[in-house]
């Protein structure tokens, strides 16, 4: 690796916290005044109604950003209750989580639909944080590599190398999300290196080396440093522990310096 890839601590609040609780959480985290290096970023994926408030909270902070947790897979139109990538762009939201396993599972999002979401995000200058990861049955069968490679191929491999470089990938084994069960550092490094090799096979090593691949799945203050130290792990997408200021600030401090 010649230059350090972006190292990212991304918080996924999911459907938690009231507006006031969210505002206080941001105040508490930002109040710690953690200064980030140029290659480090902190991203808060907050519920839609909190995006503008969160954006103004981080506005004066270097390398702190907000993200949506989802957007719709169509450009615009009669889709009551949905939010488009263009709408996100119009309020200055720079990131959007795409294909979180909860959306794949509870909202039947398919790889093809996620490819459309990725395209719409890129067309609107919104960077996708693209999630992939296998369920427990696949891990137990030992076919996790093929499973995640298919997710990448079907949702991302139509992109140019230039567009791919704009994407953040989050590998999140479903059996580790919200379960307290974390992948071992060996498991995380192994599959992150594999994902990078899949990217290299399609786009070349140079491009693959530029893509940040985050780990997600029960990252905590106590295990973040160990996981983030893996050479192919470029930070984390964090659910539960991102809701507690002291825990998330420790996770930010665990990013590779
Ligand atoms: C997530 O929501 O993406 C996640 C990884 O959750 P948790 O950290 O709670 O496992």
mmCIF file with all atom_site columns, C-alpha atoms and ligand atoms in Angstrom, residues 12 14 100 102 172 176-179 216-219 237-241, ligand 1:
data_model
loop_
_atom_site.group_PDB
_atom_site.id
_atom_site.type_symbol
_atom_site.label_atom_id
_atom_site.label_alt_id
_atom_site.label_comp_id
_atom_site.label_asym_id
_atom_site.label_entity_id
_atom_site.label_seq_id
_atom_site.pdbx_PDB_ins_code
_atom_site.Cartn_x
_atom_site.Cartn_y
_atom_site.Cartn_z
_atom_site.occupancy
_atom_site.B_iso_or_equiv
_atom_site.pdbx_formal_charge
_atom_site.auth_seq_id
_atom_site.auth_comp_id
_atom_site.auth_asym_id
_atom_site.auth_atom_id
_atom_site.pdbx_PDB_model_num
ATOM   1  C CA . UNK A 1 12  ? -25.282 3.313   11.975 1.00 0.00 ? 12  UNK A CA 1
ATOM   2  C CA . UNK A 1 14  ? -30.653 2.433   12.606 1.00 0.00 ? 14  UNK A CA 1
ATOM   3  C CA . UNK A 1 100 ? -27.526 -3.179  4.771  1.00 0.00 ? 100 UNK A CA 1
ATOM   4  C CA . UNK A 1 102 ? -31.497 -5.621  7.516  1.00 0.00 ? 102 UNK A CA 1
ATOM   5  C CA . UNK A 1 172 ? -20.756 -7.302  7.645  1.00 0.00 ? 172 UNK A CA 1
ATOM   6  C CA . UNK A 1 176 ? -22.133 -10.915 13.853 1.00 0.00 ? 176 UNK A CA 1
ATOM   7  C CA . UNK A 1 177 ? -24.572 -7.993  13.528 1.00 0.00 ? 177 UNK A CA 1
ATOM   8  C CA . UNK A 1 178 ? -26.153 -7.072  16.846 1.00 0.00 ? 178 UNK A CA 1
ATOM   9  C CA . UNK A 1 179 ? -25.352 -10.512 18.246 1.00 0.00 ? 179 UNK A CA 1
ATOM   10 C CA . UNK A 1 216 ? -19.178 -4.414  10.684 1.00 0.00 ? 216 UNK A CA 1
ATOM   11 C CA . UNK A 1 217 ? -20.579 -6.791  13.271 1.00 0.00 ? 217 UNK A CA 1
ATOM   12 C CA . UNK A 1 218 ? -20.474 -6.159  17.026 1.00 0.00 ? 218 UNK A CA 1
ATOM   13 C CA . UNK A 1 219 ? -17.536 -3.754  16.874 1.00 0.00 ? 219 UNK A CA 1
ATOM   14 C CA . UNK A 1 237 ? -19.538 0.265   10.398 1.00 0.00 ? 237 UNK A CA 1
ATOM   15 C CA . UNK A 1 238 ? -20.871 0.263   13.928 1.00 0.00 ? 238 UNK A CA 1
ATOM   16 C CA . UNK A 1 239 ? -24.444 -0.222  15.143 1.00 0.00 ? 239 UNK A CA 1
ATOM   17 C CA . UNK A 1 240 ? -25.052 -0.691  18.883 1.00 0.00 ? 240 UNK A CA 1
ATOM   18 C CA . UNK A 1 241 ? -21.795 0.803   20.125 1.00 0.00 ? 241 UNK A CA 1
HETATM 19 C C1 . LIG B 2 .   ? -24.673 -2.596  11.765 1.00 0.00 ? 1   LIG B C1 1
HETATM 20 O O1 . LIG B 2 .   ? -25.769 -2.161  12.036 1.00 0.00 ? 1   LIG B O1 1
HETATM 21 O O2 . LIG B 2 .   ? -24.232 -2.407  10.635 1.00 0.00 ? 1   LIG B O2 1
HETATM 22 C C2 . LIG B 2 .   ? -23.917 -3.312  12.786 1.00 0.00 ? 1   LIG B C2 1
HETATM 23 C C3 . LIG B 2 .   ? -22.748 -3.797  12.464 1.00 0.00 ? 1   LIG B C3 1
HETATM 24 O O3 . LIG B 2 .   ? -24.484 -3.427  14.028 1.00 0.00 ? 1   LIG B O3 1
HETATM 25 P P1 . LIG B 2 .   ? -23.748 -3.888  15.392 1.00 0.00 ? 1   LIG B P1 1
HETATM 26 O O4 . LIG B 2 .   ? -22.482 -3.083  15.485 1.00 0.00 ? 1   LIG B O4 1
HETATM 27 O O5 . LIG B 2 .   ? -24.713 -3.575  16.475 1.00 0.00 ? 1   LIG B O5 1
HETATM 28 O O6 . LIG B 2 .   ? -23.462 -5.349  15.269 1.00 0.00 ? 1   LIG B O6 1
#
